[in-house]
mmCIF file of C-alpha atoms in Angstrom:
data_model
loop_
_atom_site.group_PDB
_atom_site.id
_atom_site.type_symbol
_atom_site.label_atom_id
_atom_site.label_comp_id
_atom_site.label_asym_id
_atom_site.label_seq_id
_atom_site.Cartn_x
_atom_site.Cartn_y
_atom_site.Cartn_z
ATOM 1 C CA MET A 1 -70.354 -28.241 4.679
ATOM 2 C CA ALA A 2 -72.514 -25.423 6.010
ATOM 3 C CA GLU A 3 -71.815 -23.459 9.170
ATOM 4 C CA PHE A 4 -72.170 -25.422 12.379
ATOM 5 C CA THR A 5 -75.480 -25.024 14.201
ATOM 6 C CA ALA A 6 -76.448 -25.547 17.834
ATOM 7 C CA GLY A 7 -77.373 -29.171 18.520
ATOM 8 C CA GLN A 8 -75.360 -30.497 15.560
ATOM 9 C CA ARG A 9 -72.974 -33.383 16.197
ATOM 10 C CA ILE A 10 -69.526 -33.113 14.607
ATOM 11 C CA VAL A 11 -67.347 -36.211 14.462
ATOM 12 C CA GLY A 12 -63.592 -35.604 14.612
ATOM 13 C CA LEU A 13 -60.596 -37.934 14.483
ATOM 14 C CA LYS A 14 -60.402 -38.408 18.260
ATOM 15 C CA SER A 15 -63.891 -37.609 19.525
ATOM 16 C CA GLY A 16 -67.374 -36.456 18.664
ATOM 17 C CA TYR A 17 -68.614 -32.972 19.596
ATOM 18 C CA LEU A 18 -72.082 -31.610 20.295
ATOM 19 C CA VAL A 19 -72.170 -28.014 19.059
ATOM 20 C CA GLY A 20 -73.513 -25.353 21.417
ATOM 21 C CA GLU A 21 -73.711 -21.563 21.176
ATOM 22 C CA ARG A 22 -71.681 -19.512 18.753
ATOM 23 C CA LEU A 23 -68.922 -17.515 20.424
ATOM 24 C CA GLY A 24 -67.981 -15.237 17.592
ATOM 25 C CA GLU A 25 -67.056 -14.760 13.970
ATOM 26 C CA GLY A 26 -64.070 -13.262 12.225
ATOM 27 C CA GLY A 27 -63.809 -13.131 8.437
ATOM 28 C CA PHE A 28 -64.546 -16.701 7.366
ATOM 29 C CA GLY A 29 -63.714 -18.192 10.794
ATOM 30 C CA LEU A 30 -66.414 -19.193 13.282
ATOM 31 C CA ALA A 31 -66.062 -20.255 16.917
ATOM 32 C CA PHE A 32 -68.527 -22.391 18.884
ATOM 33 C CA VAL A 33 -68.766 -23.837 22.376
ATOM 34 C CA ALA A 34 -69.164 -27.602 22.195
ATOM 35 C CA THR A 35 -69.220 -30.656 24.455
ATOM 36 C CA ALA A 36 -66.923 -33.582 23.689
ATOM 37 C CA ASP A 37 -68.058 -37.178 24.094
ATOM 38 C CA ASP A 38 -66.264 -37.416 27.450
ATOM 39 C CA GLY A 39 -68.109 -34.346 28.789
ATOM 40 C CA ARG A 40 -65.294 -31.813 28.353
ATOM 41 C CA ARG A 41 -66.298 -28.316 27.247
ATOM 42 C CA VAL A 42 -64.287 -27.289 24.208
ATOM 43 C CA VAL A 43 -64.190 -24.595 21.556
ATOM 44 C CA LEU A 44 -64.604 -25.553 17.898
ATOM 45 C CA LYS A 45 -63.096 -23.166 15.369
ATOM 46 C CA GLN A 46 -64.479 -23.733 11.898
ATOM 47 C CA LEU A 47 -62.878 -22.500 8.692
ATOM 48 C CA ARG A 48 -65.209 -22.966 5.740
ATOM 49 C CA LEU A 49 -63.122 -23.490 2.626
ATOM 50 C CA ALA A 50 -65.955 -22.322 0.368
ATOM 51 C CA ARG A 51 -65.637 -18.830 1.857
ATOM 52 C CA MET A 52 -61.971 -18.483 0.982
ATOM 53 C CA GLY A 53 -60.767 -16.584 -2.044
ATOM 54 C CA ASP A 54 -57.880 -18.963 -2.735
ATOM 55 C CA TRP A 55 -56.031 -21.993 -1.378
ATOM 56 C CA LYS A 56 -53.282 -19.823 0.078
ATOM 57 C CA ALA A 57 -55.628 -18.833 2.912
ATOM 58 C CA MET A 58 -56.265 -22.513 3.700
ATOM 59 C CA GLU A 59 -52.536 -23.195 3.650
ATOM 60 C CA LEU A 60 -51.911 -20.383 6.148
ATOM 61 C CA PHE A 61 -54.743 -21.570 8.420
ATOM 62 C CA GLU A 62 -53.413 -25.117 8.372
ATOM 63 C CA ARG A 63 -49.836 -24.052 9.025
ATOM 64 C CA GLU A 64 -50.800 -21.876 11.993
ATOM 65 C CA ALA A 65 -53.219 -24.481 13.350
ATOM 66 C CA ARG A 66 -50.465 -27.095 13.389
ATOM 67 C CA VAL A 67 -48.273 -24.666 15.339
ATOM 68 C CA LEU A 68 -51.054 -24.153 17.889
ATOM 69 C CA ALA A 69 -51.567 -27.896 18.111
ATOM 70 C CA ALA A 70 -47.947 -28.229 19.239
ATOM 71 C CA LEU A 71 -48.163 -25.578 22.000
ATOM 72 C CA ALA A 72 -47.974 -26.780 25.580
ATOM 73 C CA HIS A 73 -48.220 -24.135 28.304
ATOM 74 C CA PRO A 74 -50.480 -24.011 31.367
ATOM 75 C CA ASN A 75 -51.725 -20.515 30.468
ATOM 76 C CA ILE A 76 -52.656 -21.404 26.875
ATOM 77 C CA PRO A 77 -55.757 -23.500 26.120
ATOM 78 C CA ARG A 78 -54.776 -26.993 24.984
ATOM 79 C CA CYS A 79 -55.394 -27.966 21.393
ATOM 80 C CA HIS A 80 -57.015 -31.408 21.243
ATOM 81 C CA GLU A 81 -57.190 -32.023 17.539
ATOM 82 C CA PHE A 82 -57.201 -30.508 14.087
ATOM 83 C CA PHE A 83 -59.128 -32.140 11.259
ATOM 84 C CA ALA A 84 -60.986 -31.594 8.017
ATOM 85 C CA THR A 85 -64.600 -32.644 7.568
ATOM 86 C CA ASP A 86 -67.349 -32.564 4.968
ATOM 87 C CA GLY A 87 -70.007 -33.395 7.549
ATOM 88 C CA ALA A 88 -69.972 -37.093 6.751
ATOM 89 C CA ARG A 89 -66.465 -37.993 7.836
ATOM 90 C CA ALA A 90 -63.308 -36.462 9.261
ATOM 91 C CA VAL A 91 -59.806 -36.774 7.812
ATOM 92 C CA ASP A 92 -56.373 -35.361 8.454
ATOM 93 C CA PRO A 93 -56.102 -31.921 6.763
ATOM 94 C CA GLY A 94 -53.403 -33.370 4.550
ATOM 95 C CA GLU A 95 -56.022 -35.685 3.038
ATOM 96 C CA LEU A 96 -58.461 -32.889 2.296
ATOM 97 C CA SER A 97 -58.641 -33.830 -1.375
ATOM 98 C CA GLY A 98 -60.448 -37.029 -0.401
ATOM 99 C CA LEU A 99 -63.486 -35.102 0.861
ATOM 100 C CA THR A 100 -66.419 -34.129 -1.297
ATOM 101 C CA GLY A 101 -68.631 -31.079 -1.236
ATOM 102 C CA ASP A 102 -68.218 -28.047 1.025
ATOM 103 C CA ALA A 103 -65.422 -29.004 3.423
ATOM 104 C CA SER A 104 -64.268 -27.241 6.593
ATOM 105 C CA LEU A 105 -61.140 -27.230 8.700
ATOM 106 C CA VAL A 106 -61.827 -27.587 12.424
ATOM 107 C CA LEU A 107 -59.556 -26.770 15.360
ATOM 108 C CA VAL A 108 -60.594 -28.077 18.788
ATOM 109 C CA GLN A 109 -59.289 -26.359 21.939
ATOM 110 C CA ASP A 110 -60.105 -26.284 25.637
ATOM 111 C CA HIS A 111 -62.888 -23.942 26.654
ATOM 112 C CA VAL A 112 -61.671 -21.574 29.368
ATOM 113 C CA ASP A 113 -64.196 -20.823 32.117
ATOM 114 C CA GLY A 114 -63.724 -17.383 33.590
ATOM 115 C CA ALA A 115 -64.094 -13.684 32.914
ATOM 116 C CA SER A 116 -62.041 -11.754 30.385
ATOM 117 C CA LEU A 117 -60.171 -8.613 31.347
ATOM 118 C CA ALA A 118 -62.532 -6.779 28.988
ATOM 119 C CA ALA A 119 -65.422 -7.992 31.167
ATOM 120 C CA TRP A 120 -63.582 -6.682 34.240
ATOM 121 C CA VAL A 121 -63.357 -3.242 32.675
ATOM 122 C CA ALA A 122 -66.989 -3.313 31.515
ATOM 123 C CA ALA A 123 -68.090 -4.263 35.049
ATOM 124 C CA SER A 124 -65.930 -1.477 36.549
ATOM 125 C CA THR A 125 -63.905 -4.064 38.468
ATOM 126 C CA ARG A 126 -60.870 -2.263 39.828
ATOM 127 C CA THR A 127 -57.489 -3.975 39.642
ATOM 128 C CA THR A 128 -54.831 -3.256 42.244
ATOM 129 C CA ALA A 129 -51.200 -2.742 41.304
ATOM 130 C CA ALA A 130 -50.317 -6.050 42.970
ATOM 131 C CA GLN A 131 -52.994 -7.918 40.999
ATOM 132 C CA ALA A 132 -51.907 -6.259 37.759
ATOM 133 C CA GLU A 133 -48.268 -7.151 38.346
ATOM 134 C CA ALA A 134 -49.161 -10.768 39.141
ATOM 135 C CA LEU A 135 -51.161 -11.033 35.911
ATOM 136 C CA LEU A 136 -48.399 -9.308 33.951
ATOM 137 C CA ARG A 137 -45.741 -11.699 35.245
ATOM 138 C CA LYS A 138 -47.849 -14.750 34.313
ATOM 139 C CA LEU A 139 -48.514 -13.419 30.830
ATOM 140 C CA LEU A 140 -44.861 -12.509 30.320
ATOM 141 C CA GLY A 141 -44.109 -16.143 31.068
ATOM 142 C CA VAL A 142 -46.497 -17.124 28.259
ATOM 143 C CA LEU A 143 -44.812 -14.721 25.831
ATOM 144 C CA ASP A 144 -41.358 -15.918 26.856
ATOM 145 C CA TYR A 145 -42.482 -19.435 25.944
ATOM 146 C CA LEU A 146 -44.102 -18.440 22.638
ATOM 147 C CA HIS A 147 -41.294 -16.154 21.514
ATOM 148 C CA GLY A 148 -38.672 -18.735 22.457
ATOM 149 C CA LEU A 149 -40.053 -21.295 20.002
ATOM 150 C CA HIS A 150 -38.359 -21.886 16.648
ATOM 151 C CA PRO A 151 -39.660 -20.023 14.778
ATOM 152 C CA PRO A 152 -41.163 -17.647 17.378
ATOM 153 C CA VAL A 153 -44.951 -17.624 17.658
ATOM 154 C CA VAL A 154 -46.320 -14.066 17.732
ATOM 155 C CA HIS A 155 -49.908 -13.793 18.992
ATOM 156 C CA ARG A 156 -50.623 -10.491 17.174
ATOM 157 C CA ASP A 157 -53.931 -9.790 18.942
ATOM 158 C CA ILE A 158 -53.327 -9.402 22.665
ATOM 159 C CA LYS A 159 -56.097 -7.298 24.212
ATOM 160 C CA PRO A 160 -58.361 -7.415 27.294
ATOM 161 C CA GLY A 161 -60.922 -9.569 25.480
ATOM 162 C CA ASN A 162 -58.332 -12.239 24.696
ATOM 163 C CA ILE A 163 -57.151 -12.732 28.276
ATOM 164 C CA VAL A 164 -59.506 -14.795 30.433
ATOM 165 C CA VAL A 165 -58.907 -15.100 34.179
ATOM 166 C CA THR A 166 -60.066 -18.373 35.696
ATOM 167 C CA ALA A 167 -61.715 -18.777 39.100
ATOM 168 C CA ALA A 168 -58.269 -19.713 40.442
ATOM 169 C CA GLY A 169 -56.864 -16.373 39.236
ATOM 170 C CA GLU A 170 -54.869 -17.825 36.334
ATOM 171 C CA PRO A 171 -54.774 -15.659 33.190
ATOM 172 C CA MET A 172 -55.261 -17.622 29.974
ATOM 173 C CA LEU A 173 -54.174 -16.202 26.623
ATOM 174 C CA ILE A 174 -56.826 -17.200 24.098
ATOM 175 C CA ASP A 175 -57.820 -16.661 20.478
ATOM 176 C CA PHE A 176 -54.587 -16.823 18.545
ATOM 177 C CA GLY A 177 -56.071 -14.586 15.888
ATOM 178 C CA ALA A 178 -52.977 -14.922 13.722
ATOM 179 C CA ILE A 179 -54.625 -17.972 12.180
ATOM 180 C CA GLN A 180 -57.656 -16.192 10.807
ATOM 181 C CA ASP A 181 -56.095 -12.767 10.389
ATOM 182 C CA ARG A 182 -53.111 -13.892 8.317
ATOM 183 C CA ALA A 183 -55.366 -15.999 6.133
ATOM 184 C CA ARG A 184 -57.948 -13.225 5.877
ATOM 185 C CA ARG A 185 -55.269 -10.762 4.859
ATOM 186 C CA ASP A 186 -54.533 -12.921 1.815
ATOM 187 C CA SER A 187 -58.130 -13.726 0.951
ATOM 188 C CA GLU A 188 -60.166 -10.570 1.520
ATOM 189 C CA VAL A 189 -59.915 -7.318 -0.387
ATOM 190 C CA GLY A 190 -59.322 -4.312 1.836
ATOM 191 C CA SER A 191 -58.413 -6.265 4.959
ATOM 192 C CA THR A 192 -54.899 -5.128 5.805
ATOM 193 C CA SER A 193 -54.731 -4.712 9.575
ATOM 194 C CA VAL A 194 -53.845 -7.596 11.861
ATOM 195 C CA GLY A 195 -54.876 -7.210 15.480
ATOM 196 C CA THR A 196 -57.173 -4.784 17.270
ATOM 197 C CA PHE A 197 -56.778 -1.062 16.663
ATOM 198 C CA GLY A 198 -55.233 0.758 19.598
ATOM 199 C CA PHE A 199 -53.475 -2.304 20.981
ATOM 200 C CA PHE A 200 -50.883 -2.918 18.284
ATOM 201 C CA PRO A 201 -47.756 -0.842 17.512
ATOM 202 C CA ILE A 202 -46.809 0.858 14.276
ATOM 203 C CA GLU A 203 -44.609 -1.965 12.949
ATOM 204 C CA GLN A 204 -47.591 -4.314 13.077
ATOM 205 C CA VAL A 205 -49.622 -1.862 10.989
ATOM 206 C CA LEU A 206 -46.882 -2.231 8.374
ATOM 207 C CA GLY A 207 -47.174 -6.022 8.473
ATOM 208 C CA LYS A 208 -43.913 -6.499 10.392
ATOM 209 C CA ALA A 209 -45.159 -7.986 13.673
ATOM 210 C CA ARG A 210 -42.422 -9.392 15.906
ATOM 211 C CA PRO A 211 -42.125 -10.562 19.533
ATOM 212 C CA ALA A 212 -41.757 -6.977 20.780
ATOM 213 C CA SER A 213 -45.128 -6.198 19.143
ATOM 214 C CA ASP A 214 -46.813 -8.563 21.613
ATOM 215 C CA LEU A 215 -45.065 -6.755 24.494
ATOM 216 C CA TYR A 216 -46.541 -3.445 23.353
ATOM 217 C CA ALA A 217 -50.038 -4.962 23.131
ATOM 218 C CA LEU A 218 -49.711 -6.578 26.566
ATOM 219 C CA ALA A 219 -48.620 -3.299 28.179
ATOM 220 C CA MET A 220 -51.478 -1.426 26.516
ATOM 221 C CA THR A 221 -53.854 -4.107 27.816
ATOM 222 C CA MET A 222 -52.591 -3.703 31.386
ATOM 223 C CA VAL A 223 -52.841 0.109 31.226
ATOM 224 C CA VAL A 224 -56.440 -0.142 29.970
ATOM 225 C CA VAL A 225 -57.303 -2.591 32.772
ATOM 226 C CA LEU A 226 -55.692 -0.374 35.409
ATOM 227 C CA SER A 227 -57.105 2.924 34.139
ATOM 228 C CA HIS A 228 -60.455 1.778 32.693
ATOM 229 C CA ARG A 229 -59.704 4.021 29.715
ATOM 230 C CA GLN A 230 -59.486 2.795 26.131
ATOM 231 C CA PRO A 231 -56.277 3.355 24.116
ATOM 232 C CA ASP A 232 -57.638 6.434 22.327
ATOM 233 C CA GLU A 233 -58.550 7.993 25.693
ATOM 234 C CA LEU A 234 -55.129 7.601 27.317
ATOM 235 C CA PRO A 235 -52.927 10.674 27.904
ATOM 236 C CA LEU A 236 -49.905 11.074 25.645
ATOM 237 C CA ASP A 237 -46.525 12.622 26.268
ATOM 238 C CA PRO A 238 -46.544 15.587 23.834
ATOM 239 C CA SER A 239 -42.798 15.310 23.194
ATOM 240 C CA THR A 240 -42.832 11.611 22.235
ATOM 241 C CA SER A 241 -46.496 10.782 21.425
ATOM 242 C CA LYS A 242 -46.107 7.865 23.835
ATOM 243 C CA VAL A 243 -48.736 6.862 26.380
ATOM 244 C CA ASP A 244 -47.968 8.644 29.654
ATOM 245 C CA VAL A 245 -48.141 5.713 32.085
ATOM 246 C CA ARG A 246 -47.612 7.864 35.180
ATOM 247 C CA GLU A 247 -50.536 10.100 34.341
ATOM 248 C CA ALA A 248 -52.783 7.271 33.148
ATOM 249 C CA CYS A 249 -52.070 5.028 36.142
ATOM 250 C CA PRO A 250 -50.878 7.184 39.059
ATOM 251 C CA GLY A 251 -49.604 5.531 42.202
ATOM 252 C CA LEU A 252 -48.073 2.409 40.652
ATOM 253 C CA PRO A 253 -44.788 1.080 42.059
ATOM 254 C CA GLU A 254 -41.911 2.662 40.184
ATOM 255 C CA ARG A 255 -40.626 -0.647 38.779
ATOM 256 C CA LEU A 256 -44.070 -1.511 37.369
ATOM 257 C CA THR A 257 -44.336 1.954 35.826
ATOM 258 C CA ARG A 258 -40.875 1.598 34.263
ATOM 259 C CA ALA A 259 -41.723 -1.833 32.892
ATOM 260 C CA LEU A 260 -44.958 -0.668 31.256
ATOM 261 C CA ASP A 261 -43.265 2.489 30.000
ATOM 262 C CA GLY A 262 -40.469 0.465 28.383
ATOM 263 C CA MET A 263 -42.986 -1.868 26.727
ATOM 264 C CA LEU A 264 -44.948 1.035 25.255
ATOM 265 C CA GLU A 265 -42.110 2.695 23.335
ATOM 266 C CA PRO A 266 -43.555 3.502 19.874
ATOM 267 C CA ALA A 267 -40.237 2.800 18.124
ATOM 268 C CA VAL A 268 -39.545 -0.922 18.262
ATOM 269 C CA GLY A 269 -35.791 -0.344 18.505
ATOM 270 C CA GLN A 270 -36.255 1.591 21.773
ATOM 271 C CA ARG A 271 -38.802 -0.819 23.265
ATOM 272 C CA LEU A 272 -37.920 -3.525 25.777
ATOM 273 C CA ALA A 273 -36.979 -6.349 23.458
ATOM 274 C CA SER A 274 -38.104 -9.477 25.290
ATOM 275 C CA ALA A 275 -40.349 -10.771 28.049
ATOM 276 C CA ARG A 276 -37.254 -11.584 30.090
ATOM 277 C CA ASP A 277 -36.102 -7.969 29.837
ATOM 278 C CA VAL A 278 -39.474 -6.820 31.194
ATOM 279 C CA LEU A 279 -39.287 -9.331 34.056
ATOM 280 C CA ALA A 280 -35.808 -8.037 34.863
ATOM 281 C CA VAL A 281 -37.167 -4.491 35.145
ATOM 282 C CA LEU A 282 -40.012 -5.750 37.364
ATOM 283 C CA ASP A 283 -37.373 -7.370 39.562
ATOM 284 C CA GLY A 284 -35.694 -4.002 40.007
ATOM 285 C CA GLU A 285 -32.839 -4.389 37.550
ATOM 286 C CA VAL A 286 -31.803 -1.367 35.516
ATOM 287 C CA LEU A 287 -31.149 -2.423 31.942
ATOM 288 C CA GLN A 288 -28.372 -0.503 30.278
ATOM 289 C CA PRO A 289 -28.509 0.184 26.533
ATOM 290 C CA GLN A 290 -26.030 -1.916 24.649
ATOM 291 C CA ALA A 291 -22.992 0.240 23.996
ATOM 292 C CA ALA A 292 -21.533 0.293 20.521
ATOM 293 C CA ASP A 293 -18.181 -1.407 20.169
ATOM 294 C CA ILE A 294 -15.608 1.406 20.208
ATOM 295 C CA PRO A 295 -12.082 0.341 19.335
ATOM 296 C CA VAL A 296 -9.679 0.907 22.230
ATOM 297 C CA PRO A 297 -6.313 2.369 21.205
ATOM 298 C CA LYS A 298 -3.584 -0.216 21.590
ATOM 299 C CA ALA A 299 -0.876 0.662 24.077
ATOM 300 C CA ARG A 300 2.512 1.211 22.445
ATOM 301 C CA SER A 301 5.415 -0.942 23.563
ATOM 302 C CA LEU A 302 8.205 0.745 21.538
ATOM 303 C CA PRO A 303 9.705 3.855 23.188
ATOM 304 C CA ALA A 304 8.696 6.939 21.220
ATOM 305 C CA ILE A 305 12.315 8.122 20.942
ATOM 306 C CA VAL A 306 13.217 5.129 18.752
ATOM 307 C CA SER A 307 10.894 6.304 15.985
ATOM 308 C CA ARG A 308 10.946 10.038 16.599
ATOM 309 C CA VAL A 309 14.742 10.584 16.373
ATOM 310 C CA PRO A 310 15.229 9.125 12.847
ATOM 311 C CA LEU A 311 11.839 10.486 11.721
ATOM 312 C CA TYR A 312 12.559 14.041 12.805
ATOM 313 C CA THR A 313 16.245 13.829 11.762
ATOM 314 C CA GLY A 314 15.362 12.628 8.275
ATOM 315 C CA GLY A 315 12.651 15.263 7.934
ATOM 316 C CA ALA A 316 15.013 18.031 9.054
ATOM 317 C CA ALA A 317 17.713 16.834 6.626
ATOM 318 C CA ALA A 318 15.254 16.873 3.725
ATOM 319 C CA LEU A 319 14.105 20.382 4.708
ATOM 320 C CA LEU A 320 17.676 21.710 4.883
ATOM 321 C CA LEU A 321 18.758 20.023 1.667
ATOM 322 C CA TYR A 322 15.864 21.205 -0.464
ATOM 323 C CA GLY A 323 14.967 24.367 1.402
ATOM 324 C CA PHE A 324 18.307 26.005 2.105
ATOM 325 C CA PHE A 325 21.064 24.219 0.114
ATOM 326 C CA PHE A 326 19.154 23.394 -3.028
ATOM 327 C CA ASP A 327 21.234 25.722 -5.236
ATOM 328 C CA ALA A 328 24.539 24.529 -3.744
ATOM 329 C CA PHE A 329 24.291 21.044 -5.285
ATOM 330 C CA SER A 330 23.817 19.708 -8.764
ATOM 331 C CA GLU A 331 20.804 17.618 -9.672
ATOM 332 C CA SER A 332 22.831 14.387 -9.546
ATOM 333 C CA GLU A 333 24.226 15.286 -6.135
ATOM 334 C CA LEU A 334 20.752 16.066 -4.773
ATOM 335 C CA VAL A 335 19.452 12.652 -5.884
ATOM 336 C CA SER A 336 22.501 10.874 -4.397
ATOM 337 C CA LEU A 337 22.103 12.730 -1.108
ATOM 338 C CA SER A 338 18.535 11.432 -0.853
ATOM 339 C CA PHE A 339 19.929 8.385 0.964
ATOM 340 C CA LEU A 340 20.864 10.671 3.866
ATOM 341 C CA TRP A 341 17.290 11.694 4.659
ATOM 342 C CA LEU A 342 15.021 9.086 3.004
ATOM 343 C CA ILE A 343 16.316 6.010 4.861
ATOM 344 C CA PRO A 344 16.090 7.441 8.427
ATOM 345 C CA LEU A 345 12.718 9.010 7.568
ATOM 346 C CA ALA A 346 11.385 5.658 6.302
ATOM 347 C CA PHE A 347 12.761 3.819 9.350
ATOM 348 C CA GLY A 348 11.123 6.270 11.772
ATOM 349 C CA LEU A 349 7.784 6.148 9.959
ATOM 350 C CA GLY A 350 7.788 2.320 9.770
ATOM 351 C CA ALA A 351 8.745 1.943 13.425
ATOM 352 C CA ARG A 352 5.960 4.328 14.489
ATOM 353 C CA LEU A 353 3.242 2.697 12.391
ATOM 354 C CA ASN A 354 4.215 -0.891 13.287
ATOM 355 C CA ASP A 355 5.311 -0.171 16.860
ATOM 356 C CA SER A 356 8.483 -2.222 16.306
ATOM 357 C CA ILE A 357 12.096 -1.853 15.201
ATOM 358 C CA GLY A 358 11.503 -4.656 12.705
ATOM 359 C CA GLY A 359 8.807 -2.576 11.069
ATOM 360 C CA GLY A 360 11.186 0.359 10.804
ATOM 361 C CA LEU A 361 13.899 -1.807 9.221
ATOM 362 C CA ARG A 362 11.457 -3.205 6.657
ATOM 363 C CA TRP A 363 10.407 0.315 5.659
ATOM 364 C CA ALA A 364 14.060 1.458 5.487
ATOM 365 C CA VAL A 365 15.042 -1.482 3.252
ATOM 366 C CA GLY A 366 12.025 -0.864 1.039
ATOM 367 C CA ALA A 367 12.901 2.821 0.690
ATOM 368 C CA THR A 368 16.521 1.939 -0.156
ATOM 369 C CA LEU A 369 15.453 -0.511 -2.863
ATOM 370 C CA LEU A 370 13.014 1.948 -4.385
ATOM 371 C CA LEU A 371 15.576 4.756 -4.424
ATOM 372 C CA GLY A 372 18.231 2.429 -5.904
ATOM 373 C CA ALA A 373 15.825 1.301 -8.649
ATOM 374 C CA PHE A 374 15.073 4.972 -9.383
ATOM 375 C CA LEU A 375 18.793 5.792 -9.691
ATOM 376 C CA LEU A 376 19.542 2.815 -11.902
ATOM 377 C CA LEU A 377 16.457 2.688 -14.118
ATOM 378 C CA VAL A 378 14.722 6.040 -14.197
ATOM 379 C CA PHE A 379 17.213 8.800 -13.381
ATOM 380 C CA PRO A 380 19.712 8.072 -16.245
ATOM 381 C CA ALA A 381 16.907 8.535 -18.755
ATOM 382 C CA LEU A 382 15.878 11.946 -17.369
#
């Protein structure tokens, strides 16, 4: 079917919807304000299948839409239904093949009444540190919920325009652009970035978005709201190329500065890893880097003298025999005298390495057997 138009009535699986003004467009996705049959204001997101390059894009849209349909959090708009329609009738997206003509997928969500943080900045509305921290805590709760799902849901496009604050002061995270952006990435030539430039970290540019990527975007959003400066206008630390939070937002409480600073680390491995970690910093906790496991030397229980006496005695005997009295003995006598130094040397070495007398005895017996085999099997043939 064609793009929705104002005044058009769309019939879904649960309700009918009277289409109002268009909210926006992204790739092949359109968003409209609409009124449901019961009077609720909702948002209709339309994905026209005719504008897709292949069915993979539709598969991605459907998969992500079903994830959104399962979300339940007070700071995320509710998803009411998800259906496919050709304009004449609506079916479950799984029955899409039963439709004829130009079909569309439609996602229906609550419409959030309020002003976006982008509108606050455009209107020069100043945000206090206390207000910013309250908003940040609420939004961290949203991310903790999303990232705790299995698999985690990564928003990928957190920015001032996608956070709407209601009249009651509740921030709502809207426009889960991962639906359209992931599909668009597979269906449009030259469309490689996911998110809004300036608000996403380097790993997201490389197509490796993860929960910590949302933390970076949220911190950048809060710094923009506090400073009224866009990402490319923010001061950078020349030694790290990281946004200098203290210079951009002077006068913030130290714990809020540390939290934002930790969220804005360019390297994902150095960034605060989870929403709970950020909340811990806001609560005044000092997170310590995880120390590498360093093996601790095991305390020895065997007295050192037990291994050292035979070890040093055997070594000294070997040195005297071969260093000073070598010419005083025949070759056969030298081999026979090996028992005098090899056995104590082996015992001392085994006891030291195994930290036990039993270990020393095993090494001594082994040395005796090897030397005996040498005398019986090898030496006569030399």
